[in-house]
Short mmCIF file of C-alpha atoms in Angstrom, two decimals:
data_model
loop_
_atom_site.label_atom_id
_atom_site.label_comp_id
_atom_site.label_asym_id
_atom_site.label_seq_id
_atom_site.Cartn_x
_atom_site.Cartn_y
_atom_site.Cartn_z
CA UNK V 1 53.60 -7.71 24.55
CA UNK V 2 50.99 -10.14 23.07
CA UNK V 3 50.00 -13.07 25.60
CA UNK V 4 50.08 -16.19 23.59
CA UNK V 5 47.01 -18.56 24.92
CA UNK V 6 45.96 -22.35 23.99
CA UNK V 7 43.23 -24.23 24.62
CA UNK V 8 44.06 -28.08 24.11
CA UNK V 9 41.28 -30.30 22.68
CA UNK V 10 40.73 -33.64 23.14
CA UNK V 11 38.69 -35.65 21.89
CA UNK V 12 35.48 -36.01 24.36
CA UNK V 13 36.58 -32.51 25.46
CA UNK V 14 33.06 -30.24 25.79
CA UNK V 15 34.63 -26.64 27.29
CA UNK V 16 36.97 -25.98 24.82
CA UNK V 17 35.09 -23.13 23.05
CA UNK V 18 33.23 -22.04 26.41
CA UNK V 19 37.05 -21.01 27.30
CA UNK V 20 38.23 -19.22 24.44
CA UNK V 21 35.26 -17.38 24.54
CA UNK V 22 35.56 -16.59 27.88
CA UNK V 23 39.08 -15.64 27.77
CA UNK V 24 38.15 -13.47 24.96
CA UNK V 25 35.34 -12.23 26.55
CA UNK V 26 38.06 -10.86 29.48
CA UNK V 27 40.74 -9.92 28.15
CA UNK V 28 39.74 -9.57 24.43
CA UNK V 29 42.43 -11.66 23.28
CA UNK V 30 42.14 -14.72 21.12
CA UNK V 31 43.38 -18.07 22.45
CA UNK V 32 44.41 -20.95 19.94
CA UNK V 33 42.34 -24.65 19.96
CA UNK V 34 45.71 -27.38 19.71
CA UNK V 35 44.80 -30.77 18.71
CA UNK V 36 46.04 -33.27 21.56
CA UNK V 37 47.77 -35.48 18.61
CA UNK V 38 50.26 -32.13 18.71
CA UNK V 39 53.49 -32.93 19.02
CA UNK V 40 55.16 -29.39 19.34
CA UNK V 41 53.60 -26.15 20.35
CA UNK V 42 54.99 -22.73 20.23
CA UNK V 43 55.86 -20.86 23.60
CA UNK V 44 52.54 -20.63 25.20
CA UNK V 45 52.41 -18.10 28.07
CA UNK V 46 48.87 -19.96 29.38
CA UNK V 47 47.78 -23.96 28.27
CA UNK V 48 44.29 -23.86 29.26
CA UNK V 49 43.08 -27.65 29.51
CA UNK V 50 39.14 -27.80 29.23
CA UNK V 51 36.51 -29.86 31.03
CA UNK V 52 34.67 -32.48 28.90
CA UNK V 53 35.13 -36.02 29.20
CA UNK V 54 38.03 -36.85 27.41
CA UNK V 55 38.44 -40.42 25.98
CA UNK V 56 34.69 -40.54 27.21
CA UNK V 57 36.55 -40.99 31.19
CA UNK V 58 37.20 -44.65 30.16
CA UNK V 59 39.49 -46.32 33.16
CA UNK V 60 39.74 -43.02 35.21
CA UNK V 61 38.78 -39.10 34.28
CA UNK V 62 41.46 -38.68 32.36
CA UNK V 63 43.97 -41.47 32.50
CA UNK V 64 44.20 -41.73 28.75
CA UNK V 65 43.99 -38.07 27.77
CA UNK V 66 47.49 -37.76 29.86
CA UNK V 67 49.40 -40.14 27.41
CA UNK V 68 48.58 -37.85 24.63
CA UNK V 69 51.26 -36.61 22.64
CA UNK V 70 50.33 -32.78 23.46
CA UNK V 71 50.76 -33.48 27.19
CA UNK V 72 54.45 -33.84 26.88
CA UNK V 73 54.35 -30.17 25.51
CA UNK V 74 51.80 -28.74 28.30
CA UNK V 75 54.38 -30.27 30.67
CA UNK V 76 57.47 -28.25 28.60
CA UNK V 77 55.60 -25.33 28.83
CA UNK V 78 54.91 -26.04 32.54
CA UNK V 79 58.54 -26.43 33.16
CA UNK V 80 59.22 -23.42 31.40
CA UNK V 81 57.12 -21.51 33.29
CA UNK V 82 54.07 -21.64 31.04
CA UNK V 83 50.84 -20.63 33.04
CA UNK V 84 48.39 -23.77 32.84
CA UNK V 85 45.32 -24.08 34.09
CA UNK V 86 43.40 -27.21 34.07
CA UNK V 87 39.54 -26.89 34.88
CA UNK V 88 36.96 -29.87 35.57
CA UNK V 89 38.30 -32.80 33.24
CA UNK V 90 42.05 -30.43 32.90
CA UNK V 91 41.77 -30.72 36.54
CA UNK V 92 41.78 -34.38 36.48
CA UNK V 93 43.98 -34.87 33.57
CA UNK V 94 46.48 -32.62 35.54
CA UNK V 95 46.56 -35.09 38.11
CA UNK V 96 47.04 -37.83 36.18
CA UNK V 97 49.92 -36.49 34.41
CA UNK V 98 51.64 -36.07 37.60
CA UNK V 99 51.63 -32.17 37.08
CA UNK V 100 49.47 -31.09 40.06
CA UNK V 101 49.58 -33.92 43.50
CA UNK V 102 46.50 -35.83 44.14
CA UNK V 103 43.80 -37.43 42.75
CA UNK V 104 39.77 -36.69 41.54
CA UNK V 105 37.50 -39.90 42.71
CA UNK V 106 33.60 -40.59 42.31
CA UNK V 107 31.50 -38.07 44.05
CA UNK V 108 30.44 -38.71 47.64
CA UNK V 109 26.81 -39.26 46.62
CA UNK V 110 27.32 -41.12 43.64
CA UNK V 111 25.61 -38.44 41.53
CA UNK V 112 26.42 -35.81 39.00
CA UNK V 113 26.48 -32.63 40.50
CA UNK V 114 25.39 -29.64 38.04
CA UNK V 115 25.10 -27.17 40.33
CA UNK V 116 26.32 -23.04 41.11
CA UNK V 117 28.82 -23.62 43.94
CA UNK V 118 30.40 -21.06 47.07
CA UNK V 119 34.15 -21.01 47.26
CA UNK V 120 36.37 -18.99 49.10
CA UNK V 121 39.70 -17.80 47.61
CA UNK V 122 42.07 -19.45 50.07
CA UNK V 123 45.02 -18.01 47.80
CA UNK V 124 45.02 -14.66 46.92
CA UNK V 125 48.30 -14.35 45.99
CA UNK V 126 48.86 -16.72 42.59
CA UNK V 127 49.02 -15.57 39.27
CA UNK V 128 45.37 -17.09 38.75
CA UNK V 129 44.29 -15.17 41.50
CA UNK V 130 45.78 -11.88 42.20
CA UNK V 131 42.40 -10.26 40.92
CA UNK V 132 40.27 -11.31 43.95
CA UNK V 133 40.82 -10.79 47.78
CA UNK V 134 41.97 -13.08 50.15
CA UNK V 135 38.83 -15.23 51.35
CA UNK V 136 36.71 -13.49 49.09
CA UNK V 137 33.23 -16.12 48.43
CA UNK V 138 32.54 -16.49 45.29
CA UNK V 139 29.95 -18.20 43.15
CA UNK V 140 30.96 -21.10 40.18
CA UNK V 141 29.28 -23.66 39.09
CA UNK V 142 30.34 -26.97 39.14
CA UNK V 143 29.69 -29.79 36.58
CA UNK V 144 31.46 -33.38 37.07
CA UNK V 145 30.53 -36.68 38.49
CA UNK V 146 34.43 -37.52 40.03
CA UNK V 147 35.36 -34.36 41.83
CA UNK V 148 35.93 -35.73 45.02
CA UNK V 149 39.80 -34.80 45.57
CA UNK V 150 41.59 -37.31 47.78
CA UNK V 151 45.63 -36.96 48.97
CA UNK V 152 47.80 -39.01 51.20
CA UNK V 153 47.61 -37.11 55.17
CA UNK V 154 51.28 -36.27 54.53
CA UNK V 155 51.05 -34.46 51.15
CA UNK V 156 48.22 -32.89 52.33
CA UNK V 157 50.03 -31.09 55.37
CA UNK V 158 52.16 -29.92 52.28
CA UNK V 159 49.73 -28.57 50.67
CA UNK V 160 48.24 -26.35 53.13
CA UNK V 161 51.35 -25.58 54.72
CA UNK V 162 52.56 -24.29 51.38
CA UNK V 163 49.42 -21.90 50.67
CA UNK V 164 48.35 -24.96 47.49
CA UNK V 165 45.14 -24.71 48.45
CA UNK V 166 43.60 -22.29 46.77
CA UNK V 167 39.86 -22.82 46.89
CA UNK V 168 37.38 -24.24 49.12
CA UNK V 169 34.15 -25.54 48.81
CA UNK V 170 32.28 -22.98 51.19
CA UNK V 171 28.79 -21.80 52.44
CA UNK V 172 27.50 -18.71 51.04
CA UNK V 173 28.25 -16.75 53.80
CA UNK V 174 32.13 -17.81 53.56
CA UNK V 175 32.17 -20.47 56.38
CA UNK V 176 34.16 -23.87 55.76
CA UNK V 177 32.29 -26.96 57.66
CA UNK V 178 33.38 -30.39 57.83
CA UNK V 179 31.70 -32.22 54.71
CA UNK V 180 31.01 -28.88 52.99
CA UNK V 181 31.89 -30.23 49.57
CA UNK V 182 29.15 -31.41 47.55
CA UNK V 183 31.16 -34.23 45.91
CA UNK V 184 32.82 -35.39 49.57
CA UNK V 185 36.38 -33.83 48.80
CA UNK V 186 39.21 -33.73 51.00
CA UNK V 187 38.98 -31.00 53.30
CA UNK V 188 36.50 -29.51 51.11
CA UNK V 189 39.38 -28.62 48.37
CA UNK V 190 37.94 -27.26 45.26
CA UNK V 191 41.34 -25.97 43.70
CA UNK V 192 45.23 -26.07 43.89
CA UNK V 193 48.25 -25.20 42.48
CA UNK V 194 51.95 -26.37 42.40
CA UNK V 195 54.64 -25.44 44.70
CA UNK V 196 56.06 -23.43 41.84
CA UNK V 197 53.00 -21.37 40.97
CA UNK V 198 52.43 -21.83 37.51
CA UNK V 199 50.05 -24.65 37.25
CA UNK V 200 46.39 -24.62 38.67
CA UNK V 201 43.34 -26.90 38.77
CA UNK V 202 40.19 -26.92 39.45
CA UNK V 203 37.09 -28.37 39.54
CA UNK V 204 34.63 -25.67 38.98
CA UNK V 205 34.16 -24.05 36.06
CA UNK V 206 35.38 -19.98 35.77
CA UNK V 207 34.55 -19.79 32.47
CA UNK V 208 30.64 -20.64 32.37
CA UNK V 209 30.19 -17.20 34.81
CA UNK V 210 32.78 -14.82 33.17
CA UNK V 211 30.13 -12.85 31.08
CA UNK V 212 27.06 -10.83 32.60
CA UNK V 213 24.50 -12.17 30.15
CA UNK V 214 25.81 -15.88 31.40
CA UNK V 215 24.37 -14.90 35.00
CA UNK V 216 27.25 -13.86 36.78
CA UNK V 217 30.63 -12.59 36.62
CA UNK V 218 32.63 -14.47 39.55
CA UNK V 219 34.48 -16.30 37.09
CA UNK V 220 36.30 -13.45 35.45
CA UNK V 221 38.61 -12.22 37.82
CA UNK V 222 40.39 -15.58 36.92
CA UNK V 223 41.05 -14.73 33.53
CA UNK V 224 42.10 -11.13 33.86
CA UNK V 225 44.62 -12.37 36.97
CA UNK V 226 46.72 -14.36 34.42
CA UNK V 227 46.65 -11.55 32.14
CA UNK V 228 48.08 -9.29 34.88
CA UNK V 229 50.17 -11.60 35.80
CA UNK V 230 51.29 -12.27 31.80
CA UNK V 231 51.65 -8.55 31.71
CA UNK V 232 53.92 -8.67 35.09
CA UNK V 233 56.44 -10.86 33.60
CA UNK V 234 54.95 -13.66 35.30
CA UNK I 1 54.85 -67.90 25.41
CA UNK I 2 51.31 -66.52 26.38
CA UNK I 3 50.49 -65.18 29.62
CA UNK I 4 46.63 -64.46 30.86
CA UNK I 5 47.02 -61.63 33.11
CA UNK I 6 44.32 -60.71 35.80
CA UNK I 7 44.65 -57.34 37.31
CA UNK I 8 43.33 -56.14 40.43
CA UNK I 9 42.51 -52.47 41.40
CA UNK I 10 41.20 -51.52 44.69
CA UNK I 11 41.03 -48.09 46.13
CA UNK I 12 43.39 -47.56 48.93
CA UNK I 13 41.90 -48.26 51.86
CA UNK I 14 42.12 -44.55 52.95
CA UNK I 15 40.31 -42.98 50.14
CA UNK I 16 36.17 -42.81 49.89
CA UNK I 17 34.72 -45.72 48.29
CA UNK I 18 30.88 -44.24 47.78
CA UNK I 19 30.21 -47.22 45.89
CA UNK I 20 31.29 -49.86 48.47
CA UNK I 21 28.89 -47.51 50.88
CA UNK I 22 25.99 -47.22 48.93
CA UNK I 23 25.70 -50.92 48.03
CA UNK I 24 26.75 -51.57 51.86
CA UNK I 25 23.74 -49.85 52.32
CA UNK I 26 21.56 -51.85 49.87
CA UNK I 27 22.33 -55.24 51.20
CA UNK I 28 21.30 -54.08 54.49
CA UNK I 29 18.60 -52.88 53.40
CA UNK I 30 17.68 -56.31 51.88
CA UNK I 31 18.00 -57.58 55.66
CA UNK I 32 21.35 -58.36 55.51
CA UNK I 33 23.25 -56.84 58.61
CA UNK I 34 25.77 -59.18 58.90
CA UNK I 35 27.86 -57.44 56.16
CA UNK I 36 30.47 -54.63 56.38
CA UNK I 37 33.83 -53.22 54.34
CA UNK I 38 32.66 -53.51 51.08
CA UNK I 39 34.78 -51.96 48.44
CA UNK I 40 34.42 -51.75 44.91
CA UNK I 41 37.45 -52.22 42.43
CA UNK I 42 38.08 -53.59 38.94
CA UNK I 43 39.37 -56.38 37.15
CA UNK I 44 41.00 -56.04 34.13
CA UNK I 45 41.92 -59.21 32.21
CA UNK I 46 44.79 -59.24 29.40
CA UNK I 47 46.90 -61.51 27.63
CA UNK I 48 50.55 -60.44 26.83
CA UNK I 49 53.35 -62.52 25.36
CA UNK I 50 56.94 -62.55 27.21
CA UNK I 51 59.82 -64.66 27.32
CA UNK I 52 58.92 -66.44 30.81
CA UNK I 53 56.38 -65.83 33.48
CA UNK I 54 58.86 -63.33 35.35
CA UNK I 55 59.23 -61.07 32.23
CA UNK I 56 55.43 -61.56 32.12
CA UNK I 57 55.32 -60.28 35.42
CA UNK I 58 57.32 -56.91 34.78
CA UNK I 59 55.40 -55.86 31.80
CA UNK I 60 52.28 -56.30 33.14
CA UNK I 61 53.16 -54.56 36.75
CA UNK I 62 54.88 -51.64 35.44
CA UNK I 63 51.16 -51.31 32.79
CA UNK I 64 49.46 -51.05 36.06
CA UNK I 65 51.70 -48.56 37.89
CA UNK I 66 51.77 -46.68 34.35
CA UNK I 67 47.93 -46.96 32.99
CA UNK I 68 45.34 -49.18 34.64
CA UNK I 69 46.21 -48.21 38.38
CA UNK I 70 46.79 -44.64 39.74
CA UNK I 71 49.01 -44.92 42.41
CA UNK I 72 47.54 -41.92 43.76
CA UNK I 73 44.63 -43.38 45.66
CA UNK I 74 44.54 -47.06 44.00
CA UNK I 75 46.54 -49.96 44.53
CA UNK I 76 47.15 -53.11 42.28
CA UNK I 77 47.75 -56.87 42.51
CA UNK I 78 48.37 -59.04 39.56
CA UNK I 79 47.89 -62.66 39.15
CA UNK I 80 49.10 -64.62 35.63
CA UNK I 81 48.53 -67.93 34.01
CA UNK I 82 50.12 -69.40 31.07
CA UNK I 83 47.90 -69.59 28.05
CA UNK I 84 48.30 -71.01 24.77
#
């Protein structure tokens, strides 16, 4: 079978290349760069939409970037099953496209936060995440000034009843305290996915540690997950 | 007919509003304790043209639920004012 990846650029966007290289650097396959002025896109098996700072975060983190023309494809493909995976500024643009619930706000402490992160793989069991072990810590770096995730109390009981959450902000050892989240998240959330499965954001970056001579390696599990899963029929 | 639109976005009141905090924390710093609840929002000002103040009213409400608000953790009120 040949897994068909994309890697939508916007303008503003600064990770596209970071994650086709990292994809390729997994799985050694390529992964196309789609304009966001796209207006139709072949069958996609994984959308990956890049951190950056689309429409330079005017308004919101990625208000504008969801009325581009390619999101109404990302959200075909999403509906079709499509893996999609949203990191940092995808994260947020997620959001605001209504494909994952929620919503990214200024960081706690007012500051950008450049920093290696712990989180703990709440989720084992997606198709981002089959390659790791349940509440296995691992080590990402983070890069964003609005990462603070915020949810109404109700869709937040959702969330966690439904296994959504599927990383936390955590200490290196693997504990979860109150206010563990650098940027002040909700109950130190660092990544979810939809009820269906298919769709996953979040805020740290997988790609910047998916290569040894990068420093680390934490990140590459994610990759070669969605290629199992690809493989798996999804 | 020209309409001046003026609309408000807050955060809700449940979401973190580090801004409102931190300059909380500035003007009582300055000596001034007899503040509190300070949030931070915008204000975005447009003009729009529509057939009458209520049509007015629709357009620029549903731009807000659509674009300049996200009804995820903001909300929005709207005031307008003929123009000419």
């Amino acid at each position: 079978m040949t897994a068909r990846a994309a890697v939508v650029v916007f303008p503003g966007s600064n990770c596209d290349q970071d994650c086709v290289r990292g994809w390729k650097a997994v799985t050694g396959l390529s992964a196309d760069l789609v304009w966001h002025k796209e207006t139709s896109l072949p069958d996609y098996d994984l959308v990956i939409v890049p951190g950056g700072f689309s429409f330079g975060d005017y308004l919101r983190c990625g208000a504008i970037a969801r009325f581009s023309p390619v999101m109404a494809e990302v959200a075909r493909l999403a509906g079709r099953g499509s893996l999609v995976l949203g990191i940092c500024n995808g994260f947020q643009i997620l959001t605001e496209a209504g494909l994952l619930p929620g919503a990214l706000g200024r960081n706690r402490d007012l500051r950008y936060l450049c920093l290696d992160v712990h989180l703990r793989v709440e989720n084992a069991g997606t198709a981002f995440t089959g390659g790791y072990r349940p509440g296995q810590v691992i080590r990402i770096p983070i890069s964003h000034g609005e990462g603070g995730y915020s949810l109404s109390p109700r869709e937040h009981r959702r969330l966690v009843d439904n296994g959504q959450v599927v990383f936390r902000y955590c200490a290196p050892d693997g504990t979860v305290a109150p206010g563990q989240a650098p940027n002040g998240s909700l109950d130190n959330i660092a990544g979810i996915i939809n009820g269906r499965g298919n769709v996953l954001g979040l805020m740290p970056h997988p790609e910047r540690l998916a290569e040894e001579e990068l420093g680390g390696t934490d990140g590459r599990a994610l990759f070669s997950s969605v290629l199992a899963a690809m493989k798996g029929g999804l | 007919m020209k309409f001046k639109a003026n609309v408000k976005v807050m955060l809700k009141p449940s979401v973190l509003d580090p801004q409102g905090a931190t300059l909380e924390r500035a003007l009582r710093s300055m000596g001034h304790d007899n503040v509190s609840s300070i949030r931070v929002g915008k204000l975005i000002e447009l003009v729009l043209e529509a057939g009458d103040e209520e049509e007015a009213r629709r357009a620029a409400d549903s731009w807000a639920d659509q674009l300049l608000a996200n009804p995820n953790m903001e909300n929005h009120s709207l005031t307008l004012e003929q123009v000419k």
